[in-house]
Tab-separated table of C-alpha atoms and ligand atoms in Angstrom:
chain	number	residue	atom	x	y	z
E	1	MET	CA	-24.454	4.563	11.946
E	2	LYS	CA	-23.150	5.290	8.491
E	3	LYS	CA	-19.450	6.178	8.278
E	4	THR	CA	-17.985	9.049	6.269
E	5	PHE	CA	-15.281	6.926	4.628
E	6	HIS	CA	-15.130	3.404	3.250
E	7	VAL	CA	-11.326	3.217	3.497
E	8	VAL	CA	-8.715	5.544	5.001
E	9	GLY	CA	-5.019	4.883	4.276
E	10	PHE	CA	-2.074	5.502	6.606
E	11	GLY	CA	1.461	5.170	5.258
E	12	ALA	CA	4.369	6.965	3.651
E	13	LEU	CA	3.785	9.601	0.950
E	14	ASN	CA	6.531	9.924	-1.629
E	15	VAL	CA	7.209	11.717	-4.855
E	16	ASP	CA	9.067	9.258	-7.087
E	17	LYS	CA	11.655	10.949	-9.290
E	18	LEU	CA	12.770	8.519	-11.934
E	19	TYR	CA	15.797	9.304	-14.086
E	20	ARG	CA	16.575	7.284	-17.200
E	21	VAL	CA	20.381	7.241	-17.468
E	22	ASN	CA	22.944	5.871	-19.915
E	23	LYS	CA	24.618	3.959	-17.087
E	24	ILE	CA	24.289	3.788	-13.301
E	25	ALA	CA	27.311	5.701	-12.014
E	26	TYR	CA	29.677	4.061	-9.553
E	27	GLU	CA	32.166	5.876	-7.328
E	28	ASP	CA	34.143	8.540	-9.237
E	29	GLU	CA	32.155	7.907	-12.427
E	30	GLU	CA	30.009	10.295	-14.424
E	31	SER	CA	26.753	9.322	-16.144
E	32	PHE	CA	24.155	11.207	-18.144
E	33	ILE	CA	20.458	11.704	-17.701
E	34	ILE	CA	18.395	10.866	-20.775
E	35	ASP	CA	14.876	11.356	-19.459
E	36	PHE	CA	13.026	12.312	-16.276
E	37	MET	CA	9.634	11.314	-14.916
E	38	GLU	CA	7.888	12.246	-11.708
E	39	ALA	CA	4.970	10.458	-10.033
E	40	CYS	CA	3.236	10.377	-6.664
E	41	GLY	CA	3.672	7.146	-4.739
E	42	GLY	CA	3.704	5.280	-1.441
E	43	SER	CA	2.163	1.832	-0.958
E	44	ALA	CA	-1.006	2.733	0.997
E	45	ALA	CA	-1.352	5.878	-1.119
E	46	ASN	CA	-1.421	3.761	-4.293
E	47	THR	CA	-4.021	1.447	-2.768
E	48	ILE	CA	-6.203	4.391	-1.759
E	49	VAL	CA	-6.008	5.918	-5.244
E	50	GLY	CA	-7.050	2.522	-6.650
E	51	LEU	CA	-10.094	2.525	-4.349
E	52	ALA	CA	-11.000	6.128	-5.184
E	53	ARG	CA	-11.008	5.232	-8.893
E	54	LEU	CA	-13.412	2.398	-8.073
E	55	GLY	CA	-15.768	4.989	-6.637
E	56	LEU	CA	-15.258	4.458	-2.888
E	57	LYS	CA	-15.140	7.250	-0.299
E	58	THR	CA	-11.501	7.451	0.720
E	59	GLY	CA	-9.159	9.549	2.835
E	60	PHE	CA	-5.514	9.531	3.826
E	61	ILE	CA	-3.427	10.043	6.969
E	62	GLY	CA	0.157	11.090	6.358
E	63	LYS	CA	2.625	13.928	6.615
E	64	VAL	CA	4.150	16.276	4.053
E	65	ALA	CA	6.265	19.415	4.275
E	66	GLN	CA	5.486	22.843	2.840
E	67	ASP	CA	7.521	22.224	-0.283
E	68	ARG	CA	6.795	21.626	-3.943
E	69	GLU	CA	6.563	17.841	-3.401
E	70	GLY	CA	4.115	18.248	-0.528
E	71	LYS	CA	1.829	20.341	-2.712
E	72	LEU	CA	2.091	17.808	-5.536
E	73	LEU	CA	1.128	14.930	-3.231
E	74	ILE	CA	-1.934	16.740	-1.889
E	75	GLU	CA	-3.042	18.046	-5.293
E	76	ASP	CA	-2.744	14.565	-6.737
E	77	PHE	CA	-5.015	13.093	-4.041
E	78	LYS	CA	-7.538	15.879	-4.611
E	79	ARG	CA	-7.579	15.165	-8.323
E	80	GLU	CA	-8.305	11.516	-7.545
E	81	GLY	CA	-11.091	12.418	-5.120
E	82	VAL	CA	-9.235	11.343	-1.959
E	83	ASP	CA	-9.978	13.389	1.198
E	84	THR	CA	-6.798	15.149	2.391
E	85	SER	CA	-8.064	16.751	5.602
E	86	MET	CA	-6.172	14.199	7.745
E	87	ILE	CA	-2.823	14.895	6.074
E	88	ILE	CA	-0.495	16.873	8.337
E	89	VAL	CA	1.417	19.686	6.645
E	90	THR	CA	4.520	20.723	8.562
E	91	LYS	CA	6.591	23.894	8.164
E	92	ARG	CA	9.911	22.171	8.763
E	93	GLY	CA	11.639	19.380	6.844
E	94	ARG	CA	11.259	17.779	3.442
E	95	SER	CA	8.429	15.727	1.972
E	96	GLY	CA	9.286	12.112	1.200
E	97	THR	CA	10.998	11.401	-2.089
E	98	VAL	CA	12.421	8.405	-3.867
E	99	ILE	CA	15.119	9.122	-6.414
E	100	GLY	CA	15.591	6.333	-8.905
E	101	PHE	CA	18.062	5.749	-11.721
E	102	VAL	CA	17.230	3.242	-14.440
E	103	ASP	CA	19.729	2.261	-17.104
E	104	GLU	CA	19.111	0.944	-20.615
E	105	LYS	CA	18.968	-2.662	-19.399
E	106	GLY	CA	16.322	-1.759	-16.842
E	107	GLU	CA	18.677	-2.100	-13.849
E	108	ARG	CA	17.713	0.254	-11.037
E	109	ALA	CA	19.361	2.160	-8.191
E	110	LEU	CA	17.028	3.747	-5.644
E	111	TYR	CA	17.654	6.373	-2.961
E	112	VAL	CA	14.848	6.863	-0.452
E	113	ASP	CA	14.472	10.082	1.524
E	114	PRO	CA	11.682	9.419	4.053
E	115	GLY	CA	11.740	13.075	5.130
E	116	VAL	CA	8.804	14.045	7.358
E	117	ASN	CA	7.041	10.698	6.779
E	118	ASP	CA	8.988	9.372	9.751
E	119	GLU	CA	7.903	12.165	12.089
E	120	ILE	CA	4.236	11.414	12.751
E	121	SER	CA	3.338	11.433	16.435
E	122	PHE	CA	0.128	9.996	17.896
E	123	GLU	CA	-0.821	13.393	19.326
E	124	GLU	CA	-1.027	14.845	15.825
E	125	LEU	CA	-3.796	12.459	14.753
E	126	ASN	CA	-7.496	13.277	14.858
E	127	ILE	CA	-8.826	10.035	16.366
E	128	ASP	CA	-12.514	10.969	16.071
E	129	LEU	CA	-12.126	11.625	12.361
E	130	ILE	CA	-10.179	8.395	11.856
E	131	LYS	CA	-12.889	6.364	13.610
E	132	ASN	CA	-15.255	7.538	10.920
E	133	THR	CA	-14.089	4.904	8.424
E	134	GLU	CA	-15.097	1.296	7.801
E	135	PHE	CA	-11.523	0.226	7.022
E	136	LEU	CA	-8.145	1.658	8.003
E	137	HIS	CA	-5.421	0.448	5.623
E	138	LEU	CA	-1.795	0.548	6.811
E	139	SER	CA	1.483	0.234	4.945
E	140	SER	CA	5.040	0.710	6.174
E	141	PHE	CA	7.274	3.597	7.246
E	142	VAL	CA	11.084	3.536	7.268
E	143	GLY	CA	11.681	4.920	10.774
E	144	ASP	CA	10.462	4.058	14.277
E	145	LYS	CA	8.390	7.064	15.267
E	146	SER	CA	5.579	6.684	12.731
E	147	PHE	CA	5.621	2.898	13.268
E	148	GLU	CA	5.057	3.463	17.003
E	149	THR	CA	2.209	5.834	16.132
E	150	GLN	CA	0.574	3.210	13.912
E	151	LYS	CA	0.745	0.644	16.738
E	152	LYS	CA	-0.874	3.053	19.175
E	153	LEU	CA	-3.541	4.086	16.682
E	154	VAL	CA	-4.499	0.514	15.864
E	155	GLU	CA	-4.907	-0.309	19.554
E	156	GLU	CA	-7.042	2.795	19.965
E	157	VAL	CA	-9.425	2.226	17.039
E	158	ALA	CA	-9.547	-1.551	16.403
E	159	ASP	CA	-12.892	-1.911	18.237
E	160	GLU	CA	-14.626	0.474	15.865
E	161	VAL	CA	-12.659	0.213	12.622
E	162	LYS	CA	-11.547	-2.799	10.585
E	163	VAL	CA	-7.769	-2.650	10.220
E	164	SER	CA	-6.162	-3.832	6.977
E	165	PHE	CA	-2.365	-4.229	6.927
E	166	ASP	CA	0.189	-4.701	4.136
E	167	PRO	CA	3.494	-5.004	6.021
E	168	GLY	CA	5.744	-5.011	2.941
E	169	THR	CA	9.383	-6.097	3.102
E	170	LEU	CA	10.312	-3.166	5.364
E	171	TYR	CA	8.057	-4.232	8.217
E	172	VAL	CA	8.426	-8.012	7.971
E	173	LYS	CA	12.153	-7.465	8.567
E	174	ARG	CA	11.206	-6.113	12.002
E	175	GLY	CA	9.969	-9.628	12.858
E	176	LEU	CA	6.743	-11.179	14.115
E	177	GLU	CA	7.180	-10.032	17.709
E	178	ALA	CA	7.599	-6.363	16.779
E	179	LEU	CA	4.529	-6.472	14.527
E	180	LYS	CA	2.256	-8.307	16.990
E	181	PRO	CA	0.505	-5.165	18.284
E	182	ILE	CA	-0.711	-4.488	14.733
E	183	LEU	CA	-1.187	-8.109	13.620
E	184	LYS	CA	-3.412	-9.030	16.557
E	185	ASN	CA	-5.669	-6.029	15.965
E	186	SER	CA	-5.932	-6.508	12.201
E	187	PHE	CA	-9.032	-7.707	10.401
E	188	LEU	CA	-7.234	-8.267	7.080
E	189	LEU	CA	-3.555	-9.063	6.421
E	190	LEU	CA	-2.058	-8.677	2.936
E	191	PRO	CA	1.502	-10.035	2.825
E	192	SER	CA	3.242	-11.437	-0.234
E	193	GLY	CA	4.351	-15.072	-0.184
E	194	GLU	CA	7.970	-14.084	0.442
E	195	GLU	CA	6.992	-11.706	3.218
E	196	LEU	CA	4.890	-14.381	4.906
E	197	LYS	CA	7.883	-16.725	4.772
E	198	ILE	CA	10.188	-14.127	6.359
E	199	LEU	CA	7.583	-13.340	9.019
E	200	THR	CA	6.590	-16.869	10.042
E	201	GLY	CA	9.293	-19.110	8.576
E	202	LYS	CA	6.488	-21.171	7.088
E	203	SER	CA	4.953	-21.952	3.702
E	204	VAL	CA	1.813	-20.186	2.500
E	205	ARG	CA	-0.949	-22.255	4.155
E	206	GLU	CA	0.905	-22.800	7.431
E	207	GLY	CA	2.098	-19.187	7.536
E	208	ALA	CA	-1.451	-17.922	7.041
E	209	LYS	CA	-2.602	-20.133	9.929
E	210	VAL	CA	-0.048	-18.476	12.200
E	211	LEU	CA	-1.476	-15.051	11.332
E	212	LEU	CA	-5.079	-16.213	11.842
E	213	ARG	CA	-4.136	-17.601	15.226
E	214	LEU	CA	-2.672	-14.235	16.182
E	215	GLY	CA	-6.060	-12.649	15.584
E	216	ALA	CA	-6.620	-11.731	11.932
E	217	GLU	CA	-9.998	-12.609	10.404
E	218	ILE	CA	-8.742	-12.844	6.825
E	219	VAL	CA	-5.307	-13.457	5.314
E	220	ALA	CA	-4.731	-12.786	1.598
E	221	VAL	CA	-1.291	-13.821	0.344
E	222	LYS	CA	-0.020	-12.337	-2.924
E	223	LEU	CA	1.797	-14.902	-5.054
E	224	GLY	CA	2.986	-12.922	-8.078
E	225	LYS	CA	2.174	-14.596	-11.391
E	226	GLU	CA	0.606	-17.498	-9.478
E	227	GLY	CA	-2.193	-15.228	-8.228
E	228	CYS	CA	-3.149	-15.379	-4.555
E	229	TYR	CA	-4.130	-17.545	-1.588
E	230	VAL	CA	-6.989	-16.389	0.603
E	231	THR	CA	-8.347	-17.840	3.834
E	232	ASP	CA	-10.527	-16.937	6.797
E	233	GLY	CA	-9.810	-20.150	8.690
E	234	LYS	CA	-13.074	-21.702	7.501
E	235	GLU	CA	-12.508	-21.616	3.730
E	236	GLU	CA	-9.355	-21.349	1.684
E	237	HIS	CA	-8.764	-20.729	-2.029
E	238	PHE	CA	-5.755	-20.619	-4.312
E	239	ILE	CA	-6.903	-18.247	-7.075
E	240	LYS	CA	-5.095	-18.114	-10.412
E	241	ALA	CA	-3.772	-14.804	-11.740
E	242	TYR	CA	-5.208	-13.245	-14.893
E	243	SER	CA	-3.110	-13.901	-17.952
E	244	VAL	CA	-1.914	-10.499	-19.220
E	245	LYS	CA	1.015	-8.970	-21.066
E	246	VAL	CA	3.284	-7.669	-18.285
E	247	VAL	CA	4.802	-4.222	-18.836
E	248	ASP	CA	5.828	-3.168	-15.304
E	249	THR	CA	4.942	-4.907	-12.019
E	250	THR	CA	5.557	-1.812	-9.873
E	251	GLY	CA	2.597	-1.419	-7.516
E	252	ALA	CA	1.051	-4.833	-8.303
E	253	GLY	CA	0.717	-5.612	-4.607
E	254	ASP	CA	-0.855	-2.224	-3.850
E	255	ALA	CA	-3.349	-2.696	-6.695
E	256	PHE	CA	-4.215	-6.158	-5.376
E	257	ASN	CA	-5.006	-4.546	-2.016
E	258	SER	CA	-7.370	-2.088	-3.761
E	259	GLY	CA	-9.274	-4.895	-5.448
E	260	PHE	CA	-9.529	-7.012	-2.304
E	261	LEU	CA	-10.679	-4.116	-0.114
E	262	PHE	CA	-13.180	-3.047	-2.774
E	263	GLY	CA	-14.655	-6.544	-2.594
E	264	LEU	CA	-14.932	-6.419	1.197
E	265	VAL	CA	-16.631	-2.999	1.149
E	266	LYS	CA	-19.100	-4.370	-1.418
E	267	ASN	CA	-19.777	-7.407	0.820
E	268	LYS	CA	-18.402	-9.910	-1.706
E	269	ASP	CA	-17.407	-13.363	-0.470
E	270	LEU	CA	-13.801	-14.362	0.186
E	271	TYR	CA	-13.260	-15.961	-3.225
E	272	GLU	CA	-14.674	-12.928	-5.070
E	273	CYS	CA	-12.460	-10.587	-3.051
E	274	GLY	CA	-9.375	-12.588	-4.053
E	275	LYS	CA	-10.461	-12.517	-7.688
E	276	LEU	CA	-10.983	-8.762	-7.533
E	277	GLY	CA	-7.480	-8.394	-6.073
E	278	ASN	CA	-6.034	-10.376	-8.974
E	279	LEU	CA	-8.115	-8.381	-11.453
E	280	ILE	CA	-7.058	-4.898	-10.337
E	281	ALA	CA	-3.421	-6.058	-10.052
E	282	SER	CA	-3.569	-7.474	-13.587
E	283	ARG	CA	-4.689	-4.059	-14.895
E	284	CYS	CA	-1.901	-2.296	-12.985
E	285	ILE	CA	0.904	-4.381	-14.504
E	286	THR	CA	-0.107	-3.805	-18.122
E	287	LYS	CA	0.975	-0.130	-17.837
E	288	MET	CA	4.152	1.685	-16.693
E	289	GLY	CA	4.098	2.900	-13.091
E	290	ALA	CA	2.040	1.978	-10.034
E	291	ARG	CA	-1.102	3.966	-10.844
E	292	THR	CA	-1.426	4.384	-14.621
E	293	GLY	CA	-3.243	1.082	-15.125
E	294	LEU	CA	-5.568	1.325	-12.095
E	295	PRO	CA	-9.055	1.154	-13.625
E	296	LYS	CA	-12.158	3.264	-13.063
E	297	LEU	CA	-15.258	1.395	-11.899
E	298	ALA	CA	-16.922	1.719	-15.323
E	299	GLU	CA	-14.029	-0.173	-16.961
E	300	ILE	CA	-14.475	-3.270	-14.831
E	301	GLN	CA	-18.221	-3.174	-14.149
E	302	LYS	CA	-19.027	-5.522	-17.022
E	303	ILE	CA	-16.750	-8.274	-15.698
E	304	ILE	CA	-17.539	-8.175	-11.985
H	1	ATP	N1	3.046	-11.877	-14.042
H	1	ATP	C1	1.831	-11.661	-13.515
H	1	ATP	N2	0.716	-11.975	-14.230
H	1	ATP	C2	-0.519	-11.762	-13.729
H	1	ATP	N3	-0.759	-11.222	-12.510
H	1	ATP	C3	0.309	-10.902	-11.756
H	1	ATP	C4	1.669	-11.075	-12.220
H	1	ATP	N4	2.518	-10.639	-11.262
H	1	ATP	C5	1.724	-10.186	-10.248
H	1	ATP	N5	0.413	-10.355	-10.540
H	1	ATP	C6	-0.752	-9.979	-9.699
H	1	ATP	O1	-0.325	-8.991	-8.792
H	1	ATP	C7	-0.538	-9.444	-7.442
H	1	ATP	C8	0.520	-8.874	-6.559
H	1	ATP	O2	1.796	-9.206	-7.043
H	1	ATP	P1	2.961	-9.746	-6.077
H	1	ATP	O3	2.539	-11.047	-5.528
H	1	ATP	O4	4.213	-9.648	-6.835
H	1	ATP	O5	2.844	-8.675	-4.904
H	1	ATP	P2	3.976	-7.896	-4.096
H	1	ATP	O6	5.170	-8.766	-3.962
H	1	ATP	O7	3.331	-7.370	-2.887
H	1	ATP	O8	4.263	-6.715	-5.113
H	1	ATP	P3	4.824	-5.265	-4.829
H	1	ATP	O9	6.243	-5.363	-5.271
H	1	ATP	O10	3.986	-4.418	-5.716
H	1	ATP	O11	4.652	-4.989	-3.376
H	1	ATP	C9	-0.578	-10.954	-7.537
H	1	ATP	O12	-1.304	-11.493	-6.450
H	1	ATP	C10	-1.257	-11.154	-8.886
H	1	ATP	O13	-2.664	-11.020	-8.763
H	2	MG	MG1	3.908	-5.759	-1.606
């Protein structure tokens, strides 16, 4: 039976508020704001926007409040063609925000307000709707409640939906044992090299083996300017990154996930999926911000 969605994302939704300042203020100091920029973010949300631009049918599970930021986050998804019917809008609380200060040297200070992102309970999810996707892509939450919900959801749907998981630094710090309920039900795991090391204590190839043994079908490890390592236990490839002029690496990992998942949906082989991950990531890092450089399908069709 044909599914409604190719990929549905489930992770934190944030509005990033970035202030350019003369100097990052320390205790009892005063600094000045030179410029202000606002953008919608969240790891899985970025990945889903990347997939929507590539023409896939996408949706998102998350939670926002009835505030200006909540409206922005939903409107932004709609503009990108992402289905928002699974996003919970709550009367109480604040939508997630990240407030960032960047000085003239590019040094950053970040304050994260998870807000209602951390308040998603399993009972609020529409399981039947969620089962109507080929892939369910998860990224991290700050708090415990939404993490617990993700674990329960994955156990509930893993028979019918392929789970894809980018743990990020936040989740790998919880340790292998805590993540096992998700890891063992995942089809695809997308850690970075450093995250894999924290999680397994092992180098790339050995670390990937640990994750395959736990139950994943495919492990794709993001290796920054080195590219990526991909394996399904039968084949393995180290795939070189594209050589591009780097402007801002924010969201590179999320963009990689878009490219890799796009490849899987299009039934490409493992090597091609890794190359597509590198390709979409390489586009992302040539522009400021996590989403500006994410290409439309027409822009990459000639090279894939
Ligand atoms: N300097 C670079 N040149 C070319 N490609 C790059 C460069 N840095 C990153 N990439 C591409 O971006 C992908 C993801 O980057 P990275 O390995 O840093 O992921 P990450 O640590 O998950 O990033 P993020 O901070 O976005 O979560 C890499 O696998 C590679 O394809
Ligand atoms: Mg990452």
